[in-house]
Amino acid sequence: MSAARLLDRSVQYLKGVGPRRAEALAKLGIRTARDLLRHGPHRYEDATTVTPIAKLAPGMDVTAVGEVVSKGVVPTRRGLRFFQAVIRDSTGLIECSWPGQPFLDRTIRKGDTLLVSGPVRFFHGRQIQPREFTVLARAGEPAEEEGTVFPVYPATAGLTHRQIRRIVRQNLDALLAAVEDEGDIVPDEIRHSFELVDLRAALDWLHRPPTIPHAELARRRLAFDELFVLQVLYARARYENREKRDGLAFQRHNTLVRPFADSLSFELTNAQKKVLSEISNDMAQARPMNRLLQGDVGSGKTVVALFAMLRAAENGYQAALMAPTELLAEQHHNTVTAMVGDLPIELVLLRGGLRSAERREALERIASGDAQLVVGTHALIQEGVEFKCLGLAVIDEQHRFGVHQRMQLRRAGAEPDVLVMSATPIPRSLALTFYGDLDVSVLDELPPGRQPVKTVLRGESARSRVFEFVRTEVEAGRQAYVVYPVIEESEALDVRSATEAFEHLSNEVLAELRVALIHGRMPGDEKDQTMRRFVAGEIDLLVSTTVIEVGIDVPNASVMVVEGAERFGLSQLHQLRGRVGRGADQSYCIVIHGGREPPERLAIFAATNDGFEIARADLRLRGYGDFFGARQHGLPEFAFADLERDEPLLHAARDTAAAIIAADPLLERREHQALAHALRTEYRERLQLFDVG
Ligand code: ADP
Ligand code: MG
């Protein structure tokens, strides 16, 4: 049988599997032999450091292996029940004791070979209190040879980790031979320069590493593959995009851009100028622009976007600005309306709550080309709104707009230029991984005259003093926000907590202030009106439920109070903090947390104002799934790569991929055959996902 056939066959036909176990394996995502081969252990038990039982002494922290010779549940005087087992090796016997875990009596059987690790103490003789244990073999099963590292696989209903280990062991040599026949997707030269082990060795050591460091070498190599394949796809996408000639080349007419620049009440920052020239150059090319605009909160992304939109408009094309929510779309609309001022430009807001006649009219103006700038939600393209001639799409992301949707946009018409704005700074490793097909511009400078926001962490007992402070600020002519977290389990609950707080604040604590409430369940026009009053300074304190609801720009607001801070991610908190400090005066972000001491992650938040640093910490603490909020479609998943730890590997993968595609875009060279083959077969799903095949 050819190598590929063996690896791509159903796992069912492997030794020791069969239909029933194949079903159980499918629950772990293992369908083919190749899947099994890449199913890594989630941990290893290191039996290379096993101490003979005779040598165990109180005070040591050990790993021991022995056969269970007796066991049972022992009650103690205080009513706590212990599970105890005595294990034996060729040198002696020792008791193992698990306080409060009588249920282990059902898991551990007499005759089992047990690996335990934990401290040895003296209690009527020597005793181990295992931190961890693994049943290496059941009674009657052949015991594993000592002196090895045992892989412990994620198990599933119908298959224990031992059964999975046995299946892997039985088939590993045959599968590795097939891997060798297929060839390595990473050319030798590259492997050597990054000190990566070859694929066969990696897969071998993944399953039976002679030592723990071998297992890490295996992981590192497999992590490289995951990153590398993705980067090859991105490199291809960028290559194809560069080759395209059917994009729009916008001329620098400056009939709108110049007057707009002249009308601004401020000078652009150097970062804004630099980014604008990058965008302007992109837009002047016949190939479609594909650019990510990153910048910290308040770095002035909206102005930059507006320049680009006016460039499209002065060339006779339409530009769309899309936000993740209705409210943000409305705010963008307000901002844009105010900023374009008297410029001769037609602007349309397409929002959800329009009456059908209004909506029809808006759609007609978009279709006829009468509307030059169109502001709406992401639904603008998802619902296939028809544009006469869309030249530029600006997508304000807030972490919600997947690769897929971006692709949809390009399919929607002639290739418009695309500018993605990331509302929250994202660490470079994430940008390269999730936006690898985009060029990146970074606004790394805040407009001058901004004072950094002062951040303080306060326990709940300080709440009344916090609101006293709010009163002082309001008396000094400023405005403030109080934000409550979204309580995921129940939308009603977070509305209630904000509503109750509103009642309490407006009737009692701050009765003489003008307090207003805004939350996600309010009708759109009511929200809109409240916002407008806040912007106009007719409201002193805005009580609100979510981040989004306060995504507005009110320079006079100087205090942001965040309640229930535990429920917010660091990046979200940073977004909230970015709502103040927009004017020239000192602003404050006051974070109220439960408990006596603030959690450590809040201390990180208080310690820095740098959005990129916060994003890195957030990513480290939550993982990227949560960082991006909700389960996103189209995020690549990694079994081996860890974006933080493997950042150097990511850069290596990216540079390598770029070099390979630059030299051999269609992967025709002999040394790239294994890679080309893998992209066509093994990684095909991903290719479709990213639509860059
Ligand atoms: P972002 O979207 O990046 O968070 P915005 O575009 O909302 O930031 O800009 C924040 C505020 O700073 C707005 O009030 C905007 O008008 C103002 N602003 C933007 N650029 C400058 C600049 N160069 N100088 C002074 N103020 C600026
Ligand atoms: Mg903005």
PDB file of C-alpha atoms and ligand atoms in Angstrom, residues 264-270 272 295-304 332 335 339 396 421-423 443 446-448 450 551-555 575 578-579 582, ligand 1:
ATOM      1  CA  LEU A 264      -9.096  69.798  10.697  1.00  0.00           C
ATOM      2  CA  SER A 265      -8.691  71.665  13.950  1.00  0.00           C
ATOM      3  CA  PHE A 266      -5.557  69.705  14.774  1.00  0.00           C
ATOM      4  CA  GLU A 267      -2.291  68.701  13.208  1.00  0.00           C
ATOM      5  CA  LEU A 268      -1.957  65.030  12.279  1.00  0.00           C
ATOM      6  CA  THR A 269       0.542  63.080  14.321  1.00  0.00           C
ATOM      7  CA  ASN A 270       3.641  61.798  12.577  1.00  0.00           C
ATOM      8  CA  GLN A 272      -0.953  59.319  11.235  1.00  0.00           C
ATOM      9  CA  GLY A 295      -3.432  51.552  16.953  1.00  0.00           C
ATOM     10  CA  ASP A 296      -4.078  52.042  20.598  1.00  0.00           C
ATOM     11  CA  VAL A 297      -7.366  53.495  21.778  1.00  0.00           C
ATOM     12  CA  GLY A 298      -7.466  57.174  20.959  1.00  0.00           C
ATOM     13  CA  SER A 299      -4.597  57.065  18.483  1.00  0.00           C
ATOM     14  CA  GLY A 300      -6.865  58.572  15.846  1.00  0.00           C
ATOM     15  CA  LYS A 301      -7.815  55.731  13.534  1.00  0.00           C
ATOM     16  CA  THR A 302     -11.124  57.220  12.486  1.00  0.00           C
ATOM     17  CA  VAL A 303      -9.585  60.324  10.940  1.00  0.00           C
ATOM     18  CA  VAL A 304      -7.199  58.144   8.989  1.00  0.00           C
ATOM     19  CA  HIS A 332     -19.269  56.516  13.369  1.00  0.00           C
ATOM     20  CA  THR A 335     -18.386  61.401  13.931  1.00  0.00           C
ATOM     21  CA  MET A 339     -15.892  65.810  10.600  1.00  0.00           C
ATOM     22  CA  ASP A 396     -13.961  48.423  12.150  1.00  0.00           C
ATOM     23  CA  MET A 421      -9.225  48.675  11.639  1.00  0.00           C
ATOM     24  CA  SER A 422      -8.536  46.741  14.766  1.00  0.00           C
ATOM     25  CA  ALA A 423     -10.366  48.420  17.610  1.00  0.00           C
ATOM     26  CA  LEU A 443      -0.348  54.100  14.785  1.00  0.00           C
ATOM     27  CA  LEU A 446      -1.032  59.332  20.567  1.00  0.00           C
ATOM     28  CA  PRO A 447      -2.045  62.863  19.631  1.00  0.00           C
ATOM     29  CA  PRO A 448      -0.119  65.374  21.724  1.00  0.00           C
ATOM     30  CA  ARG A 450      -3.065  63.842  26.174  1.00  0.00           C
ATOM     31  CA  GLY A 551     -17.695  53.395  22.396  1.00  0.00           C
ATOM     32  CA  ILE A 552     -18.105  57.101  21.990  1.00  0.00           C
ATOM     33  CA  ASP A 553     -15.898  60.117  21.949  1.00  0.00           C
ATOM     34  CA  VAL A 554     -16.723  62.707  24.611  1.00  0.00           C
ATOM     35  CA  PRO A 555     -13.602  64.707  25.423  1.00  0.00           C
ATOM     36  CA  GLN A 575     -11.072  50.044  25.686  1.00  0.00           C
ATOM     37  CA  GLY A 578      -9.864  54.824  26.382  1.00  0.00           C
ATOM     38  CA  ARG A 579     -13.261  56.517  26.623  1.00  0.00           C
ATOM     39  CA  ARG A 582      -9.661  62.342  25.356  1.00  0.00           C
TER      40      ARG A 582
HETATM   41  P1  ADP B   1      -9.366  55.652  17.867  1.00  0.00           P
HETATM   42  O1  ADP B   1     -10.497  55.278  16.963  1.00  0.00           O
HETATM   43  O2  ADP B   1      -8.046  55.282  17.333  1.00  0.00           O
HETATM   44  O3  ADP B   1      -9.585  55.165  19.269  1.00  0.00           O
HETATM   45  P2  ADP B   1     -10.289  58.261  17.318  1.00  0.00           P
HETATM   46  O4  ADP B   1     -10.133  58.240  15.873  1.00  0.00           O
HETATM   47  O5  ADP B   1     -11.653  58.062  17.884  1.00  0.00           O
HETATM   48  O6  ADP B   1      -9.317  57.219  17.972  1.00  0.00           O
HETATM   49  O7  ADP B   1      -9.649  59.594  17.870  1.00  0.00           O
HETATM   50  C1  ADP B   1      -9.693  59.935  19.216  1.00  0.00           C
HETATM   51  C2  ADP B   1      -9.862  61.410  19.372  1.00  0.00           C
HETATM   52  O8  ADP B   1      -8.672  62.074  19.012  1.00  0.00           O
HETATM   53  C3  ADP B   1     -10.929  62.017  18.511  1.00  0.00           C
HETATM   54  O9  ADP B   1     -11.580  62.982  19.263  1.00  0.00           O
HETATM   55  C4  ADP B   1     -10.177  62.624  17.352  1.00  0.00           C
HETATM   56  O10 ADP B   1     -10.876  63.686  16.780  1.00  0.00           O
HETATM   57  C5  ADP B   1      -8.929  63.089  18.043  1.00  0.00           C
HETATM   58  N1  ADP B   1      -7.757  63.152  17.177  1.00  0.00           N
HETATM   59  C6  ADP B   1      -7.430  62.314  16.177  1.00  0.00           C
HETATM   60  N2  ADP B   1      -6.249  62.664  15.630  1.00  0.00           N
HETATM   61  C7  ADP B   1      -5.804  63.738  16.330  1.00  0.00           C
HETATM   62  C8  ADP B   1      -4.625  64.552  16.255  1.00  0.00           C
HETATM   63  N3  ADP B   1      -3.682  64.322  15.351  1.00  0.00           N
HETATM   64  N4  ADP B   1      -4.515  65.569  17.126  1.00  0.00           N
HETATM   65  C9  ADP B   1      -5.467  65.800  18.049  1.00  0.00           C
HETATM   66  N5  ADP B   1      -6.588  65.082  18.161  1.00  0.00           N
HETATM   67  C10 ADP B   1      -6.763  64.046  17.328  1.00  0.00           C
END
